[in-house]
Amino acid sequence: MDSNLISLIDNLSMLTNLYDVVRIVDPLIKKTIYYDKSKGKVEISNNNCYDFWKSSEYCPNCISIRAYNENDTFVKIEYNKEKIYMLMASPITIGDKKYIFEMFKDITDTGIIENIYNKTVAEIQYFIKEMNDKIIKDELTGIYNKRFIYERLPIEILKSKSLKFPLSIIMTDIDFFKSVNDNYGHLAGDFILFEFASLIKSSIRKDNDWVARYGGEEFIIVLVNTDNNTAFKISEKIRKAVEEKVFEFDDNKIQITSSFGIYTLDENNFNLDIKAIIKYADEKLYEAKRTGRNKSIK
C-alpha cells in the first residue's frame, strides 16, 4: 500500500497549478499524510488537519468526514483569518484504506464577499458561518440535520474510543404526531417540532452535547462522556418536561408525549460503527413505542 500512496503523494504537484493547497487526510484521526523521503516511508503528521484553519478543535461541518462516509465529493467555503478558501474533499481508496483528497483554492479576491478588506474578522466569520450553517442545520427547527449526524457522530465515536469514556445516543420522537397535523393543521405541527427541538436543546449541555433532527418527528440526542444510567435520567427529564408542557398555538392548547430509546457506546462495544449504533438506539425507541409510548427504554 505504501508504494501506491508514495506515488500518489509525489504526483500531487500536478494539482498545484489549479489549487493553492493539496493534501491527503485521514479524517478519522484528523491528520495529514505525507512522504518522508529521509525515512523512505509514509508518515502521519503531528499536526491536526484543522490547524490550517487556526482552530483548536475539529471543524463542526467537516466535509472530509462526509466525503469519507458517503463516498462522494463535497465542497464548502472556509476562512482561516487571513484568506477565504473554497475547499473540495474527495475520497480515494488505496489498498484497503480510504483517504481524502483535500484541495483548497484561494477565493479571497473573487468577490464572494464584497469589500472583504473593509470587513472585520468577526463579520467575515459570521458570513462564512451563515453559509455553512445552511448545509448542516435543519431549516425548520434550527438544530442540526441528518447530514450533520453522519459528519459529527463518527468523530464523537473516535474521540470516546480514544479517551475511553462512554458515549450515549438517544433516539426520540413525538408520539402520535400525525394527529397533531390532522387536528390542528401542518403549521401547528411545524410549531410543535420547533418547540420540541428547543426543549431538548435547552435540556442538554451546551458545550458538549448536541441534538439533530433525523427525519420527520424523529430526533437524535448525543451525550458525550455520559453512561447509560445518566443518559436514562436525562431522557426521563426531557420526557417529563414534554409531557407536562402545554404548547399554545393560535387559540389551541396542545399537549404531546414522546418516547425515547437509549444506547450507550463503551469499552464493551467501541468496535460498532455509526449505522449499528443508530440501529440499536432505534430498536430501543421502537420497544418504547411498542410497549405503550411515553417512556424511555435503555
Coordinates of N, CA and C in Angstrom, one line a residue, residues 116-259:
I116 N -14.1 42.7 1.1 CA -13.6 41.9 2.2 C -12.6 42.7 3.1
Y117 N -11.8 43.5 2.5 CA -10.8 44.2 3.2 C -11.3 45.3 4.1
N118 N -12.6 45.6 3.9 CA -13.2 46.6 4.8 C -14.1 46.0 5.9
K119 N -14.1 44.7 5.9 CA -14.8 44.0 6.9 C -13.9 43.4 8.0
T120 N -14.5 43.3 9.2 CA -13.8 42.8 10.3 C -13.7 41.3 10.2
V121 N -12.8 40.7 11.0 CA -12.7 39.2 11.0 C -14.0 38.6 11.5
A122 N -14.6 39.3 12.5 CA -15.9 38.8 13.0 C -17.0 38.8 12.0
E123 N -17.0 39.8 11.1 CA -18.0 39.9 10.1 C -17.8 38.8 9.0
I124 N -16.6 38.6 8.7 CA -16.3 37.6 7.7 C -16.6 36.2 8.2
Q125 N -16.2 35.9 9.5 CA -16.5 34.6 10.1 C -18.0 34.4 10.2
Y126 N -18.8 35.5 10.5 CA -20.2 35.3 10.6 C -20.8 35.0 9.2
F127 N -20.3 35.6 8.2 CA -20.8 35.4 6.8 C -20.5 33.9 6.4
I128 N -19.3 33.4 6.7 CA -19.0 32.1 6.3 C -19.8 31.1 7.2
K129 N -20.0 31.4 8.4 CA -20.8 30.5 9.3 C -22.2 30.4 8.8
E130 N -22.8 31.6 8.4 CA -24.1 31.6 7.9 C -24.3 30.7 6.6
M131 N -23.3 30.8 5.8 CA -23.3 30.0 4.5 C -23.2 28.5 4.8
N132 N -22.3 28.1 5.7 CA -22.1 26.7 6.1 C -23.2 26.1 6.9
D133 N -23.8 27.0 7.8 CA -24.9 26.5 8.6 C -26.1 26.0 7.8
K134 N -26.2 26.6 6.6 CA -27.3 26.2 5.7 C -27.2 24.8 5.3
I135 N -25.9 24.3 5.3 CA -25.6 22.9 4.9 C -25.9 21.9 6.0
I136 N -25.7 22.3 7.3 CA -25.7 21.3 8.4 C -26.9 21.6 9.4
K137 N -27.6 22.7 9.1 CA -28.7 23.0 10.1 C -30.1 22.7 9.4
D138 N -31.0 22.2 10.3 CA -32.4 22.0 9.8 C -33.1 23.3 9.7
E139 N -33.7 23.6 8.6 CA -34.3 24.9 8.4 C -35.5 25.1 9.3
L140 N -36.3 24.1 9.6 CA -37.5 24.3 10.4 C -37.2 24.5 11.9
T141 N -36.4 23.6 12.4 CA -36.1 23.6 13.9 C -34.9 24.4 14.3
G142 N -34.0 24.7 13.4 CA -32.8 25.4 13.7 C -31.7 24.6 14.4
I143 N -32.0 23.3 14.6 CA -30.9 22.4 15.2 C -30.2 21.7 14.0
Y144 N -29.3 20.9 14.3 CA -28.5 20.2 13.3 C -29.4 19.2 12.5
N145 N -29.0 18.9 11.3 CA -29.8 18.0 10.4 C -29.1 16.6 10.3
K146 N -29.7 15.7 9.5 CA -29.2 14.4 9.4 C -27.8 14.3 8.8
R147 N -27.6 15.2 7.9 CA -26.2 15.3 7.3 C -25.2 15.5 8.4
F148 N -25.5 16.4 9.3 CA -24.5 16.7 10.4 C -24.3 15.4 11.3
I149 N -25.3 14.6 11.5 CA -25.2 13.4 12.3 C -24.1 12.5 11.7
Y150 N -24.1 12.4 10.4 CA -23.2 11.5 9.7 C -21.8 12.1 9.6
E151 N -21.7 13.4 9.8 CA -20.4 14.1 9.8 C -19.8 14.0 11.2
R152 N -20.6 14.3 12.2 CA -20.1 14.5 13.5 C -20.0 13.3 14.4
L153 N -21.0 12.4 14.3 CA -21.0 11.2 15.1 C -19.8 10.3 15.0
P154 N -19.3 10.1 13.8 CA -18.0 9.3 13.7 C -16.9 9.9 14.5
I155 N -16.8 11.2 14.6 CA -15.8 11.9 15.3 C -16.0 11.7 16.8
E156 N -17.3 11.8 17.3 CA -17.6 11.6 18.7 C -17.2 10.1 19.1
I157 N -17.5 9.2 18.2 CA -17.2 7.8 18.5 C -15.7 7.6 18.6
L158 N -14.9 8.2 17.7 CA -13.5 8.0 17.7 C -12.9 8.7 19.0
K159 N -13.4 9.8 19.3 CA -12.9 10.5 20.5 C -13.2 9.7 21.8
S160 N -14.4 9.2 21.9 CA -14.8 8.4 23.0 C -13.9 7.1 23.1
K161 N -13.7 6.5 22.0 CA -12.8 5.3 22.0 C -11.4 5.7 22.4
S162 N -10.9 6.8 21.9 CA -9.5 7.2 22.2 C -9.4 7.5 23.7
L163 N -10.3 8.3 24.2 CA -10.3 8.7 25.6 C -10.9 7.7 26.6
K164 N -11.5 6.7 26.0 CA -12.1 5.6 26.8 C -13.2 6.2 27.8
F165 N -14.1 7.0 27.2 CA -15.3 7.4 28.0 C -16.5 7.1 27.2
P166 N -17.6 6.8 28.0 CA -18.9 6.4 27.3 C -19.5 7.5 26.5
L167 N -20.2 7.1 25.5 CA -21.0 8.0 24.6 C -22.4 7.4 24.4
S168 N -23.4 8.2 24.8 CA -24.8 7.8 24.8 C -25.5 8.4 23.7
I169 N -26.3 7.6 22.9 CA -27.1 8.1 21.8 C -28.6 7.9 22.2
I170 N -29.4 8.9 22.1 CA -30.8 8.8 22.4 C -31.6 9.1 21.1
M171 N -32.4 8.1 20.7 CA -33.3 8.3 19.6 C -34.7 8.6 20.2
T172 N -35.3 9.7 19.7 CA -36.6 10.1 20.3 C -37.6 10.6 19.2
D173 N -38.8 10.4 19.4 CA -39.8 11.0 18.5 C -41.1 11.3 19.3
I174 N -41.9 12.1 18.6 CA -43.2 12.5 19.2 C -44.3 11.5 19.0
D175 N -44.9 11.1 20.0 CA -46.0 10.1 19.9 C -47.2 10.6 19.2
F176 N -47.8 9.8 18.3 CA -49.0 10.2 17.5 C -48.9 11.6 16.9
F177 N -47.7 11.9 16.3 CA -47.5 13.2 15.8 C -48.5 13.5 14.6
K178 N -48.9 12.5 13.9 CA -49.8 12.7 12.8 C -51.1 13.3 13.3
S179 N -51.5 13.0 14.5 CA -52.8 13.5 15.0 C -52.7 15.0 15.3
V180 N -51.5 15.5 15.5 CA -51.3 16.9 15.7 C -51.6 17.6 14.4
N181 N -51.0 17.1 13.3 CA -51.3 17.7 12.0 C -52.7 17.6 11.6
D182 N -53.3 16.4 11.9 CA -54.7 16.2 11.5 C -55.7 17.1 12.2
N183 N -55.4 17.3 13.5 CA -56.4 18.0 14.4 C -56.1 19.5 14.4
Y184 N -54.9 19.9 14.2 CA -54.6 21.4 14.3 C -54.0 22.0 13.1
G185 N -53.6 21.2 12.1 CA -53.0 21.7 10.8 C -51.5 21.6 10.8
H186 N -50.9 21.6 9.6 CA -49.5 21.4 9.5 C -48.7 22.6 10.1
L187 N -49.2 23.8 10.1 CA -48.5 24.9 10.7 C -48.3 24.6 12.2
A188 N -49.3 24.1 12.8 CA -49.2 23.7 14.2 C -48.2 22.6 14.4
G189 N -48.2 21.6 13.5 CA -47.2 20.5 13.5 C -45.8 21.1 13.5
D190 N -45.6 22.0 12.6 CA -44.3 22.6 12.5 C -43.9 23.3 13.8
F191 N -44.8 24.0 14.3 CA -44.6 24.7 15.6 C -44.2 23.7 16.7
I192 N -44.9 22.6 16.8 CA -44.6 21.6 17.8 C -43.2 21.0 17.6
L193 N -42.8 20.8 16.3 CA -41.5 20.3 16.1 C -40.4 21.2 16.5
F194 N -40.6 22.5 16.3 CA -39.7 23.6 16.7 C -39.6 23.6 18.2
E195 N -40.7 23.6 18.9 CA -40.7 23.7 20.3 C -40.1 22.4 21.0
F196 N -40.4 21.3 20.4 CA -39.9 20.0 20.9 C -38.3 20.0 20.8
A197 N -37.8 20.5 19.7 CA -36.4 20.6 19.4 C -35.8 21.6 20.4
S198 N -36.4 22.7 20.6 CA -35.9 23.7 21.5 C -35.9 23.2 22.9
L199 N -36.9 22.5 23.4 CA -36.9 22.0 24.7 C -35.8 21.0 24.9
I200 N -35.5 20.1 24.0 CA -34.4 19.2 24.1 C -33.1 19.9 24.2
K201 N -32.9 20.9 23.3 CA -31.6 21.6 23.2 C -31.4 22.3 24.5
S202 N -32.4 22.8 25.2 CA -32.2 23.5 26.4 C -32.0 22.6 27.6
S203 N -32.2 21.3 27.4 CA -32.1 20.3 28.5 C -30.8 19.6 28.5
I204 N -29.9 19.9 27.5 CA -28.6 19.2 27.4 C -27.5 20.2 27.6
R205 N -26.3 19.7 27.8 CA -25.1 20.6 28.0 C -24.8 21.3 26.7
K206 N -24.7 22.6 26.7 CA -24.4 23.4 25.5 C -23.1 23.1 24.9
D207 N -22.0 22.9 25.7 CA -20.7 22.8 25.1 C -20.3 21.4 24.7
N208 N -21.0 20.4 25.2 CA -20.6 19.0 24.9 C -21.6 18.2 24.1
D209 N -22.9 18.3 24.4 CA -23.9 17.5 23.8 C -24.5 18.2 22.7
W210 N -25.3 17.5 21.8 CA -26.0 18.1 20.7 C -27.2 17.3 20.3
V211 N -28.1 17.9 19.6 CA -29.3 17.3 19.1 C -29.4 17.6 17.6
A212 N -29.9 16.6 16.9 CA -30.2 16.8 15.5 C -31.5 16.2 15.1
R213 N -32.1 16.7 14.0 CA -33.3 16.2 13.5 C -32.9 15.0 12.5
Y214 N -33.4 13.8 12.8 CA -33.0 12.7 12.0 C -33.9 12.6 10.8
G215 N -35.2 13.0 11.0 CA -36.2 13.0 9.9 C -37.6 13.0 10.5
G216 N -38.5 13.7 9.8 CA -39.9 13.8 10.3 C -39.9 14.3 11.7
E217 N -40.5 13.5 12.6 CA -40.6 13.9 14.0 C -39.6 13.1 14.9
E218 N -38.6 12.6 14.2 CA -37.6 11.8 14.9 C -36.3 12.6 15.1
F219 N -35.7 12.5 16.3 CA -34.5 13.3 16.6 C -33.5 12.4 17.3
I220 N -32.2 12.8 17.2 CA -31.1 12.1 17.8 C -30.4 13.0 18.8
I221 N -30.2 12.6 20.0 CA -29.5 13.3 21.0 C -28.2 12.6 21.3
V222 N -27.1 13.3 21.3 CA -25.8 12.7 21.5 C -25.2 13.3 22.8
L223 N -25.0 12.4 23.8 CA -24.5 12.8 25.1 C -23.0 12.4 25.3
V224 N -22.1 13.3 25.3 CA -20.7 13.0 25.4 C -20.3 12.6 26.8
N225 N -19.4 11.6 27.0 CA -18.9 11.2 28.3 C -20.1 11.0 29.3
T226 N -21.1 10.2 28.8 CA -22.3 10.0 29.6 C -22.7 8.5 29.6
D227 N -22.7 7.9 30.8 CA -23.0 6.5 30.8 C -24.5 6.2 30.6
N228 N -24.9 5.0 30.6 CA -26.3 4.6 30.2 C -27.3 5.1 31.3
N229 N -26.9 4.9 32.6 CA -27.8 5.3 33.6 C -28.0 6.8 33.6
T230 N -27.0 7.6 33.4 CA -27.1 9.0 33.4 C -27.9 9.5 32.2
A231 N -27.7 8.8 31.1 CA -28.4 9.1 29.8 C -29.9 8.9 30.1
F232 N -30.2 7.8 30.8 CA -31.6 7.5 31.1 C -32.3 8.6 31.9
K233 N -31.5 9.1 32.9 CA -32.1 10.2 33.8 C -32.3 11.4 32.9
I234 N -31.4 11.7 32.0 CA -31.6 12.9 31.2 C -32.8 12.7 30.2
S235 N -32.9 11.5 29.7 CA -34.0 11.2 28.8 C -35.4 11.4 29.6
E236 N -35.4 10.8 30.8 CA -36.6 11.0 31.6 C -37.0 12.4 32.0
K237 N -35.9 13.2 32.2 CA -36.1 14.6 32.5 C -36.8 15.3 31.3
I238 N -36.3 15.0 30.1 CA -36.9 15.6 28.9 C -38.3 15.1 28.7
R239 N -38.5 13.8 28.8 CA -39.8 13.2 28.6 C -40.8 13.8 29.5
K240 N -40.5 14.0 30.8 CA -41.5 14.5 31.7 C -41.8 16.0 31.4
A241 N -40.7 16.7 31.0 CA -40.9 18.1 30.6 C -41.8 18.3 29.4
V242 N -41.7 17.4 28.5 CA -42.6 17.4 27.3 C -44.0 17.1 27.7
E243 N -44.2 16.1 28.5 CA -45.5 15.6 28.9 C -46.2 16.7 29.7
E244 N -45.5 17.5 30.5 CA -46.1 18.5 31.3 C -46.4 19.8 30.6
K245 N -45.7 20.0 29.5 CA -45.8 21.3 28.9 C -47.0 21.5 28.0
V246 N -47.7 22.6 28.1 CA -48.8 22.9 27.3 C -48.3 23.9 26.2
F247 N -48.4 23.4 25.0 CA -48.0 24.2 23.8 C -49.2 25.0 23.3
E248 N -49.0 26.3 23.2 CA -50.1 27.2 22.7 C -49.8 27.7 21.3
F249 N -50.7 27.3 20.4 CA -50.6 27.7 19.0 C -51.9 28.3 18.6
D250 N -51.9 29.6 18.2 CA -53.1 30.3 17.9 C -54.0 30.3 19.1
D251 N -55.2 29.7 19.0 CA -56.1 29.6 20.2 C -56.1 28.2 20.7
N252 N -55.2 27.4 20.3 CA -55.2 26.0 20.7 C -54.2 25.7 21.8
K253 N -54.6 24.9 22.7 CA -53.6 24.4 23.7 C -53.3 22.9 23.4
I254 N -52.1 22.6 23.1 CA -51.8 21.3 22.6 C -50.8 20.6 23.6
Q255 N -51.1 19.4 23.9 CA -50.2 18.6 24.7 C -49.8 17.3 24.0
I256 N -48.5 16.9 24.2 CA -48.0 15.8 23.5 C -47.2 14.9 24.5
T257 N -46.9 13.7 24.0 CA -45.9 12.9 24.8 C -44.8 12.4 23.8
S258 N -43.8 11.9 24.3 CA -42.7 11.4 23.5 C -42.0 10.2 24.0
S259 N -41.4 9.4 23.1 CA -40.7 8.2 23.5 C -39.3 8.2 23.2

